[in-house]
Amino acid sequence: MSDLGFIALALALSSTTYSVVALALGIRKGESWLVTAGKRAIYASAALVTLAVLALTYALLTRDFQIVYVASHTSRDLPLAYTLSALWAGQEGSLLFWAWLLSIYASVAALLGRRGDTTVQSYSALVVACVLVFFLGLLIVVNNPFARLDFVPSDGLGMNPLLQNPAMIWHPPVVYLGYVGFTVPFAMTVATLLGGRMKDPYVPLVRRWTLFPWLCLGVGTLLGAQWAYVELGWGGYWAWDPVENASLLPWLTATAVVHSLMFRGQRIKVSHIVLMVATFALCIFGTFVTRSGMIDSVHAFAVSTIGFYFLGFLALIFAGSVILTYWRRKSLVAEGETEPLLSRPSTLLFTIVLLLAGTLAILIGTLFPLVSQALNVALTTDYFNISSAAIFGPLILLMGICVFVPWRGISLRGLARELLGPIVAALVVGAIVVALGVRDILMVVAFSICALVLVATVMQFFRGLGRGEDTKRGRLRSALSLLRRQSRRYGGYLVHLGIVLITIGVIGSTAYKQEQQLTIERGSSKTVGQYTLRYDDFSFVPVAGIDVTTATLTVLQEGREVAVLRPERHFHQSSQQPVSEVDIRSTLVEDLYVALIGWDEGGRSVILQVVVSPLVNWIWIGGIVLLIGGVWALVPSRRPEGVDRHIEEAIGRLRKQASPLVQEGGGS
Amino acid sequence: MRPRYRFVVGAVIVAAVLLALLGSTLRRSTVYYLTIEELQSQTPDVYGQRVRVAGLVDRGSVDWQQGSSVLRFSMVDGEMSLPVTYEGLVPDAFAQTDSVVVEGEYGPDSLFRADVLVVQCPSKYESELTE
């Protein structure tokens, strides 16, 4: 079976290489049969890589321990679901998974692109095939997932218990769907440059292909944060670890891409190219950071062979894109049309600038460990907290303002009138927050901004509903049909709403987190914040190689019993590894998070890590809202591309003619 | 001013503010990062300073009761070794990690008192296979 897998991979590499050659020659010589053959070779590669994935899955399920990968990541007692997820637990498997997803994306893109512009579609198939050749080459030359031992171990090493969490099943695939997915819009960008068809509509071509991986990466990152929260036992969800940053960075630039696609005009611009190349490069960088361990161990930098290949690939992406853009510079659309400061193009531009500033600040912090030994200086997490607050704070505020700023601009007074409601809401919330005892002025401002954005965004929905009123159909039905017709706009507003909710959760749980280590005697109680914890019972049960220790605690609030928490500690005997199974009393106001970290003989007393994390649930709720918004925006609008915008522009022109004063006011 | 200049001036101001913020943040949020050798050669200047030190855990030296909040161990880097006491939540992954980073203060008693202990992320470790 393992031979079959390796042969399938080798054949996939040959067929993808063939497809690169056929596509390149076919496009160059104008031979459409070669182009068709090249595309068919991509489908064949997808089938072959699928076969290789099935072969590895089969080997995992049948515990074929002669295969190094199987022996290193599974064991006989590993449950079925985690055995399957071992496919992406190690380096070789993740690379195979990358290649598999890419081959499927490539096939879908080629299939959907049949009827489109053939030149751009063929070039983009060529670029995707080149990326696929790189990954398949790595799999065959450096990281063969089917490599064998010269003996058969009696049992495998198993999976690290910390990875044995349901999130292991869905978090990595969702993140990878995001990382890999950006290859397609990146290829389309390069294809547009290569094909020299800069007058063709570019924006509609890449929009949906960008939005899908953007959504996957965002949701995947949040799933990872949730996993860290429930598994690591310290009550946090984000530690600015290089591996966490690796998925945040391309998500930030991809958010910038999504916003840059909203600019008027459908042709490719230099800003599109820069943002798209940055996003794809950061995805490759992310895979590299996650898999190479470069940043954790400074000394392994470029020594591990795989890191070296990825660096070379990154250099190639950058050099290629710069040369290509320079070569096509004359036919690219001139940018720098000036727009009034208070107009949608300006707010979009500021959004993109702030997103890039945030990306840069986090990238500097992530790469800093590379130089910190040389400089004898290291960064603390304060660096990330301060710089992201300074950059993303204004960005959030901008989110609330931009929805009132139309394309053609608005006067300051007009904007102030529009913002009256949200500003009142912000002041009310500010007063409430102060009344609740918050004295830190920055926190009051932060919560007020969130309230402003929340009200401003919700107002947009009511306006939409209001607009549907005068039609003959039912009010709700017409409102829904409007939400459906303008799915991108309202999907976008929903995403904004999700982001504000996440921000509220992050602020609350960062600034007002209380953590304490408590030792409680059995039968007695201790108090944390407004909770009293009473330690009632202790049990120690060995089950199937795992020693499970459980403490039973009763939580009292104002003298009333509100919950019973049972934090556990699992000791995996095979790996000699302890794992906390925390218990959480979760409400919309705050989480009471308890991890069992120790006990004395017979459980006469227990040591607990207790964390009170206000508003943390809103992060996950915001994530769900973001997911719904993203899916909504992906639903195809019933109207053809661009019609909404033309109508909006026409209305803008009419307004301008009707009242020239408004326009002047906006320009001064 | 014509709109174009206004725009350029605006962009420059935004960039300058961002750079200034970045610079001051960088200055405010750094700690010394030393190897064990550098740490021990910089006494007595380094006493009482907040320092971060990286090294490998000497497994034989680990003195820790499951669940205790005080952990004692020796960190090694080549020939050099450094006794550490750490007070706080011991990460679950500590049991399986070789390489750690500690942050805290070094004292004249040659003991490193750490309040931050960072271990490698679990997604990366893979133990050795034996027959």
mmCIF file of C-alpha atoms in Angstrom, chain A residues 68 71-73 89-91 149 151 153 157 160 162-163 231-234 241 243 289-293 296-297 336 338 349-350 353-354 357 361 364 368 372-373 376-383 386-387 390-391 517 569 571 575-580 597-599 607 609 667-668, chain B residues 3-7 10-11 14-15 18-19 21-22 24-35 38 42 50 52-54 64-70 77 87-97 99 101 103 118-131:
data_model
loop_
_atom_site.group_PDB
_atom_site.id
_atom_site.type_symbol
_atom_site.label_atom_id
_atom_site.label_comp_id
_atom_site.label_asym_id
_atom_site.label_seq_id
_atom_site.Cartn_x
_atom_site.Cartn_y
_atom_site.Cartn_z
ATOM 1 C CA VAL A 68 7.923 6.035 9.741
ATOM 2 C CA ALA A 71 4.821 4.889 13.688
ATOM 3 C CA SER A 72 5.682 8.447 14.715
ATOM 4 C CA HIS A 73 2.146 9.785 14.941
ATOM 5 C CA ALA A 89 -0.207 15.931 12.649
ATOM 6 C CA GLY A 90 3.315 15.773 11.232
ATOM 7 C CA GLN A 91 5.372 17.538 8.608
ATOM 8 C CA LEU A 149 11.845 1.710 8.683
ATOM 9 C CA PHE A 151 12.143 -2.991 11.135
ATOM 10 C CA PRO A 153 8.049 -1.545 15.747
ATOM 11 C CA LEU A 157 4.810 6.503 19.450
ATOM 12 C CA ASN A 160 0.873 13.979 21.748
ATOM 13 C CA LEU A 162 -2.242 17.844 23.884
ATOM 14 C CA LEU A 163 -3.202 17.304 20.237
ATOM 15 C CA GLU A 231 -6.605 22.752 26.314
ATOM 16 C CA LEU A 232 -3.596 24.589 27.637
ATOM 17 C CA GLY A 233 -4.943 25.271 31.102
ATOM 18 C CA TRP A 234 -3.762 28.843 31.527
ATOM 19 C CA ASP A 241 3.167 32.727 19.410
ATOM 20 C CA VAL A 243 2.563 29.821 14.901
ATOM 21 C CA VAL A 289 7.013 28.801 10.307
ATOM 22 C CA THR A 290 4.506 26.203 11.460
ATOM 23 C CA ARG A 291 6.418 23.306 10.023
ATOM 24 C CA SER A 292 10.065 24.258 10.300
ATOM 25 C CA GLY A 293 10.316 25.465 13.879
ATOM 26 C CA ASP A 296 11.298 28.718 18.231
ATOM 27 C CA SER A 297 14.824 27.441 17.829
ATOM 28 C CA GLY A 336 -3.584 58.133 -7.322
ATOM 29 C CA THR A 338 -7.531 62.142 -5.806
ATOM 30 C CA LEU A 349 -7.487 53.411 1.538
ATOM 31 C CA PHE A 350 -7.080 54.156 5.250
ATOM 32 C CA VAL A 353 -3.010 51.261 5.211
ATOM 33 C CA LEU A 354 -3.936 50.405 8.809
ATOM 34 C CA ALA A 357 0.664 48.691 9.341
ATOM 35 C CA ALA A 361 4.129 45.476 13.279
ATOM 36 C CA ILE A 364 8.472 42.558 12.969
ATOM 37 C CA PHE A 368 12.379 39.591 16.116
ATOM 38 C CA SER A 372 17.275 38.906 19.521
ATOM 39 C CA GLN A 373 20.209 36.676 20.409
ATOM 40 C CA ASN A 376 20.794 40.457 23.443
ATOM 41 C CA VAL A 377 17.291 41.865 23.573
ATOM 42 C CA ALA A 378 13.931 40.122 23.365
ATOM 43 C CA LEU A 379 10.407 41.446 22.905
ATOM 44 C CA THR A 380 7.715 40.899 25.489
ATOM 45 C CA THR A 381 4.058 40.373 24.628
ATOM 46 C CA ASP A 382 3.514 44.023 25.618
ATOM 47 C CA TYR A 383 4.948 44.886 22.236
ATOM 48 C CA ILE A 386 0.414 47.918 22.574
ATOM 49 C CA SER A 387 1.042 48.026 18.859
ATOM 50 C CA ALA A 390 -2.664 51.451 18.631
ATOM 51 C CA ILE A 391 -3.281 50.258 15.077
ATOM 52 C CA GLN A 517 -3.682 29.945 42.151
ATOM 53 C CA ARG A 569 -6.082 16.084 35.178
ATOM 54 C CA PHE A 571 -1.801 11.555 33.084
ATOM 55 C CA SER A 575 3.964 9.441 26.980
ATOM 56 C CA GLN A 576 4.416 10.424 30.667
ATOM 57 C CA GLN A 577 2.503 13.574 29.828
ATOM 58 C CA PRO A 578 -0.020 15.351 32.053
ATOM 59 C CA VAL A 579 -2.929 17.152 30.399
ATOM 60 C CA SER A 580 -5.471 19.431 32.047
ATOM 61 C CA ILE A 597 -2.971 21.565 38.638
ATOM 62 C CA GLY A 598 -2.163 19.567 41.728
ATOM 63 C CA TRP A 599 -3.242 17.791 44.902
ATOM 64 C CA ILE A 607 -4.242 23.304 43.889
ATOM 65 C CA GLN A 609 -5.644 27.619 38.600
ATOM 66 C CA GLY A 667 -13.737 69.058 -0.445
ATOM 67 C CA SER A 668 -12.730 71.905 1.822
ATOM 68 C CA PRO B 3 -6.021 67.923 -2.832
ATOM 69 C CA ARG B 4 -3.097 65.857 -4.081
ATOM 70 C CA TYR B 5 -0.574 67.576 -1.799
ATOM 71 C CA ARG B 6 -2.991 67.376 1.035
ATOM 72 C CA PHE B 7 -3.198 63.675 0.491
ATOM 73 C CA GLY B 10 -1.709 63.247 5.262
ATOM 74 C CA ALA B 11 -0.026 60.005 4.273
ATOM 75 C CA VAL B 14 0.126 58.908 9.258
ATOM 76 C CA ALA B 15 3.351 57.069 8.413
ATOM 77 C CA LEU B 18 2.947 54.937 13.054
ATOM 78 C CA LEU B 19 6.736 54.769 12.951
ATOM 79 C CA LEU B 21 4.565 54.534 17.866
ATOM 80 C CA LEU B 22 6.427 51.484 16.663
ATOM 81 C CA SER B 24 8.477 53.759 21.346
ATOM 82 C CA THR B 25 6.679 50.437 21.675
ATOM 83 C CA LEU B 26 9.841 48.595 20.722
ATOM 84 C CA ARG B 27 11.780 50.501 23.374
ATOM 85 C CA ARG B 28 9.204 49.961 26.080
ATOM 86 C CA SER B 29 8.637 46.275 25.626
ATOM 87 C CA THR B 30 12.030 44.664 25.505
ATOM 88 C CA VAL B 31 13.972 42.602 28.003
ATOM 89 C CA TYR B 32 17.585 41.450 27.931
ATOM 90 C CA TYR B 33 18.017 38.159 26.160
ATOM 91 C CA LEU B 34 21.216 36.367 27.138
ATOM 92 C CA THR B 35 22.822 32.985 26.937
ATOM 93 C CA GLU B 38 26.659 35.898 28.839
ATOM 94 C CA GLN B 42 27.925 39.997 33.192
ATOM 95 C CA ARG B 50 14.869 41.526 34.173
ATOM 96 C CA ARG B 52 15.336 36.208 29.501
ATOM 97 C CA VAL B 53 17.545 33.127 29.144
ATOM 98 C CA ALA B 54 17.203 30.187 26.771
ATOM 99 C CA TRP B 64 9.029 19.062 40.978
ATOM 100 C CA GLN B 65 6.089 17.357 42.622
ATOM 101 C CA GLN B 66 3.134 16.850 40.304
ATOM 102 C CA GLY B 67 0.915 19.827 41.058
ATOM 103 C CA SER B 68 3.386 21.810 43.100
ATOM 104 C CA SER B 69 3.729 25.416 42.103
ATOM 105 C CA VAL B 70 7.484 25.590 42.686
ATOM 106 C CA ASP B 77 23.813 25.297 27.291
ATOM 107 C CA GLU B 87 7.113 29.803 40.662
ATOM 108 C CA GLY B 88 3.828 29.598 38.828
ATOM 109 C CA LEU B 89 1.794 27.368 36.585
ATOM 110 C CA VAL B 90 4.045 24.697 35.099
ATOM 111 C CA PRO B 91 2.915 24.175 31.486
ATOM 112 C CA ASP B 92 1.700 20.639 30.749
ATOM 113 C CA ALA B 93 4.134 20.417 27.877
ATOM 114 C CA PHE B 94 7.123 20.894 30.219
ATOM 115 C CA ALA B 95 7.305 17.149 30.808
ATOM 116 C CA GLN B 96 8.190 16.488 27.191
ATOM 117 C CA THR B 97 10.269 19.490 26.298
ATOM 118 C CA SER B 99 14.294 23.488 25.168
ATOM 119 C CA VAL B 101 13.043 29.953 27.816
ATOM 120 C CA GLU B 103 12.343 35.117 32.258
ATOM 121 C CA VAL B 118 7.998 29.147 27.951
ATOM 122 C CA VAL B 119 8.220 25.695 26.430
ATOM 123 C CA GLN B 120 8.102 24.608 22.811
ATOM 124 C CA CYS B 121 4.717 24.295 21.134
ATOM 125 C CA PRO B 122 3.511 20.663 21.189
ATOM 126 C CA SER B 123 2.815 20.548 17.443
ATOM 127 C CA LYS B 124 6.506 20.187 16.844
ATOM 128 C CA TYR B 125 7.741 17.478 18.997
ATOM 129 C CA GLU B 126 8.236 14.017 17.785
ATOM 130 C CA SER B 127 10.114 11.517 19.858
ATOM 131 C CA GLU B 128 12.694 9.102 18.564
ATOM 132 C CA LEU B 129 11.611 5.713 17.305
ATOM 133 C CA THR B 130 13.415 2.725 18.731
ATOM 134 C CA GLU B 131 13.278 -0.908 17.938
#
